[in-house]
mmCIF file of C-alpha atoms and ligand atoms in Angstrom:
data_model
loop_
_atom_site.group_PDB
_atom_site.id
_atom_site.type_symbol
_atom_site.label_atom_id
_atom_site.label_comp_id
_atom_site.label_asym_id
_atom_site.label_seq_id
_atom_site.Cartn_x
_atom_site.Cartn_y
_atom_site.Cartn_z
ATOM 1 C CA MET A 9 45.878 110.825 86.710
ATOM 2 C CA ARG A 10 42.149 110.372 86.307
ATOM 3 C CA TYR A 11 40.718 107.026 85.657
ATOM 4 C CA LEU A 12 37.448 104.984 85.729
ATOM 5 C CA LYS A 13 37.654 101.896 87.971
ATOM 6 C CA VAL A 14 35.456 99.109 86.816
ATOM 7 C CA ILE A 15 34.642 96.165 89.193
ATOM 8 C CA ALA A 16 32.671 93.057 88.373
ATOM 9 C CA GLN A 17 31.543 90.596 90.950
ATOM 10 C CA ASP A 18 29.928 87.187 90.988
ATOM 11 C CA ARG A 19 27.831 87.669 94.111
ATOM 12 C CA SER A 20 25.562 84.741 93.582
ATOM 13 C CA GLY A 21 28.409 82.309 93.173
ATOM 14 C CA GLN A 22 27.258 81.061 89.785
ATOM 15 C CA GLY A 23 30.650 81.159 88.186
ATOM 16 C CA ALA A 24 29.953 84.399 86.267
ATOM 17 C CA ALA A 25 29.750 88.056 87.153
ATOM 18 C CA ASP A 26 26.391 89.422 87.852
ATOM 19 C CA ILE A 27 27.108 92.963 88.812
ATOM 20 C CA VAL A 28 29.381 95.728 87.460
ATOM 21 C CA TYR A 29 30.054 98.977 89.199
ATOM 22 C CA PHE A 30 32.109 102.084 88.462
ATOM 23 C CA GLU A 31 34.054 104.541 90.472
ATOM 24 C CA PHE A 32 35.764 107.687 89.264
ATOM 25 C CA TYR A 33 39.289 108.227 90.604
ATOM 26 C CA GLU A 34 41.868 110.962 90.466
ATOM 27 C CA ASP A 35 45.452 110.123 91.656
ATOM 28 C CA ASP A 36 44.176 107.051 93.440
ATOM 29 C CA GLN A 37 41.620 108.994 95.428
ATOM 30 C CA LEU A 38 37.955 108.136 94.918
ATOM 31 C CA GLN A 39 36.233 111.096 93.576
ATOM 32 C CA ARG A 40 32.780 109.702 93.324
ATOM 33 C CA LYS A 41 30.768 106.576 92.537
ATOM 34 C CA ALA A 42 28.824 106.256 89.243
ATOM 35 C CA THR A 43 25.369 107.870 89.348
ATOM 36 C CA GLU A 44 22.308 106.273 87.766
ATOM 37 C CA ALA A 45 22.914 108.623 84.715
ATOM 38 C CA ASP A 46 26.551 107.281 84.447
ATOM 39 C CA ARG A 47 25.295 103.716 84.718
ATOM 40 C CA GLN A 48 22.766 104.263 81.852
ATOM 41 C CA ARG A 49 25.571 105.655 79.660
ATOM 42 C CA LEU A 50 27.829 102.815 80.558
ATOM 43 C CA LYS A 51 25.278 100.053 79.882
ATOM 44 C CA SER A 52 26.916 98.849 76.680
ATOM 45 C CA PHE A 53 30.284 99.196 78.334
ATOM 46 C CA SER A 54 29.174 96.956 81.137
ATOM 47 C CA LYS A 55 27.988 94.308 78.754
ATOM 48 C CA THR A 56 31.294 94.113 77.027
ATOM 49 C CA TYR A 57 33.186 94.195 80.319
ATOM 50 C CA LEU A 58 31.235 91.182 81.575
ATOM 51 C CA LYS A 59 32.369 89.303 78.498
ATOM 52 C CA CYS A 60 35.960 89.829 79.658
ATOM 53 C CA ALA A 61 35.393 87.518 82.588
ATOM 54 C CA TRP A 62 37.560 89.565 84.820
ATOM 55 C CA TYR A 63 35.614 89.441 87.990
ATOM 56 C CA ASN A 64 35.801 88.752 91.700
ATOM 57 C CA ARG A 65 34.024 86.028 93.753
ATOM 58 C CA GLY A 66 31.618 87.563 96.266
ATOM 59 C CA GLU A 67 32.283 91.162 97.074
ATOM 60 C CA GLY A 68 35.987 91.316 96.211
ATOM 61 C CA GLU A 69 37.641 94.188 94.420
ATOM 62 C CA ASP A 70 41.055 92.805 93.669
ATOM 63 C CA ARG A 71 40.255 92.205 90.021
ATOM 64 C CA HIS A 72 39.258 95.363 88.278
ATOM 65 C CA LEU A 73 39.883 97.492 85.248
ATOM 66 C CA ARG A 74 41.378 100.974 85.167
ATOM 67 C CA ILE A 75 40.553 102.893 82.058
ATOM 68 C CA PHE A 76 41.845 106.257 81.120
ATOM 69 C CA SER A 77 42.563 108.483 78.146
ATOM 70 C CA GLN A 78 45.702 110.371 77.348
ATOM 71 C CA ASN A 79 46.175 113.325 75.233
ATOM 72 C CA PRO A 80 49.982 114.178 75.020
ATOM 73 C CA SER A 81 49.486 116.884 72.413
ATOM 74 C CA ALA A 82 46.909 118.616 74.522
ATOM 75 C CA ASP A 83 44.774 119.425 71.501
ATOM 76 C CA GLY A 84 41.559 118.686 73.310
ATOM 77 C CA THR A 85 40.689 115.246 71.886
ATOM 78 C CA PRO A 86 42.250 112.109 73.394
ATOM 79 C CA GLU A 87 44.814 110.178 71.361
ATOM 80 C CA THR A 88 45.001 107.061 73.372
ATOM 81 C CA VAL A 89 42.674 105.080 75.628
ATOM 82 C CA ARG A 90 44.452 102.562 77.909
ATOM 83 C CA LEU A 91 42.950 99.607 79.740
ATOM 84 C CA HIS A 92 44.763 98.133 82.694
ATOM 85 C CA PHE A 93 43.328 94.988 84.035
ATOM 86 C CA HIS A 94 44.461 94.839 87.599
ATOM 87 C CA GLU A 95 44.830 92.113 90.275
ATOM 88 C CA GLY A 96 45.085 94.250 93.310
ATOM 89 C CA PRO A 97 47.870 96.862 92.794
ATOM 90 C CA THR A 98 49.455 94.743 89.930
ATOM 91 C CA ILE A 99 48.574 95.101 86.241
ATOM 92 C CA ASN A 100 47.836 91.675 85.005
ATOM 93 C CA TYR A 101 47.343 92.544 81.329
ATOM 94 C CA LYS A 102 46.713 95.589 79.275
ATOM 95 C CA ALA A 103 45.163 96.970 76.095
ATOM 96 C CA ALA A 104 45.133 100.240 74.307
ATOM 97 C CA ALA A 105 43.406 102.056 71.500
ATOM 98 C CA HIS A 106 44.988 104.814 69.546
ATOM 99 C CA ASP A 107 43.510 107.551 67.410
ATOM 100 C CA LEU A 108 46.471 108.139 65.141
ATOM 101 C CA ASP A 109 45.135 110.979 62.930
ATOM 102 C CA ASN A 110 42.983 112.608 65.716
ATOM 103 C CA ASP A 111 39.707 112.288 63.869
ATOM 104 C CA GLY A 112 38.022 110.532 66.781
ATOM 105 C CA GLY A 113 38.221 107.120 65.175
ATOM 106 C CA LEU A 114 40.434 104.538 66.853
ATOM 107 C CA GLU A 115 42.700 103.036 64.140
ATOM 108 C CA VAL A 116 45.086 100.959 66.101
ATOM 109 C CA ILE A 117 43.963 98.528 68.870
ATOM 110 C CA LEU A 118 46.630 96.755 70.792
ATOM 111 C CA SER A 119 45.223 93.797 72.796
ATOM 112 C CA SER A 120 46.053 90.469 74.203
ATOM 113 C CA ASP A 121 43.463 87.890 75.261
ATOM 114 C CA VAL A 122 41.300 90.489 77.199
ATOM 115 C CA ASP A 123 38.253 88.172 77.443
ATOM 116 C CA ASN A 124 40.202 85.280 78.784
ATOM 117 C CA ASP A 125 38.947 82.653 76.414
ATOM 118 C CA GLY A 126 42.555 81.404 75.592
ATOM 119 C CA ARG A 127 42.872 83.166 72.225
ATOM 120 C CA ALA A 128 44.120 86.638 71.363
ATOM 121 C CA ASP A 129 42.058 87.471 68.240
ATOM 122 C CA ARG A 130 39.861 89.935 66.465
ATOM 123 C CA THR A 131 37.053 89.540 69.034
ATOM 124 C CA ASP A 132 39.409 90.784 71.765
ATOM 125 C CA ARG A 133 40.310 93.733 69.691
ATOM 126 C CA ARG A 134 36.701 94.452 68.991
ATOM 127 C CA ARG A 135 35.909 94.385 72.733
ATOM 128 C CA VAL A 136 38.777 96.800 73.473
ATOM 129 C CA ALA A 137 37.680 99.163 70.745
ATOM 130 C CA SER A 138 34.075 99.058 71.980
ATOM 131 C CA MET A 139 35.005 99.787 75.607
ATOM 132 C CA ALA A 140 37.446 102.668 74.534
ATOM 133 C CA ARG A 141 34.666 104.182 72.477
ATOM 134 C CA GLU A 142 32.051 104.036 75.231
ATOM 135 C CA PHE A 143 34.504 105.343 77.747
ATOM 136 C CA LEU A 144 35.286 108.389 75.477
ATOM 137 C CA LYS A 145 31.561 109.075 75.282
ATOM 138 C CA LEU A 146 31.532 109.808 78.960
ATOM 139 C CA GLY A 147 33.785 112.688 78.536
ATOM 140 C CA ARG A 148 31.557 114.474 76.022
HETATM 141 CA CA1 CA B 230 41.609 108.350 63.806
HETATM 142 CA CA1 CA B 231 40.202 86.165 73.677
#
């Protein structure tokens, strides 16, 4: 399985993440780190991810996101984007976006409180939809 690993860190100890970085994985093997071009394309993704407040103190990597797409019907366009918010090897919480009619738009967003503000609401679903869309852009 291929996925993008997203790690945010609070290196300055200010109580908020100040850096986000990306690594491309396949079957739990690191394939490559993000290039400058990837980082440019993932700018808006980074912004949204920082709002999720899922970060490590200092240079830790325990808390991270694994995001990947699935295309069970193998028709060439992804049907589902899944977001797994990890604490080490454990999935702490998840979200998903589904393209039910395969037109490239994501109709169904399943999400809990992904931005950790204590409420599971429309804002969380908006963040998930935005990250899913930005992630899919990478594959084009
Ligand atoms: Ca659709
Ligand atoms: Ca929330």
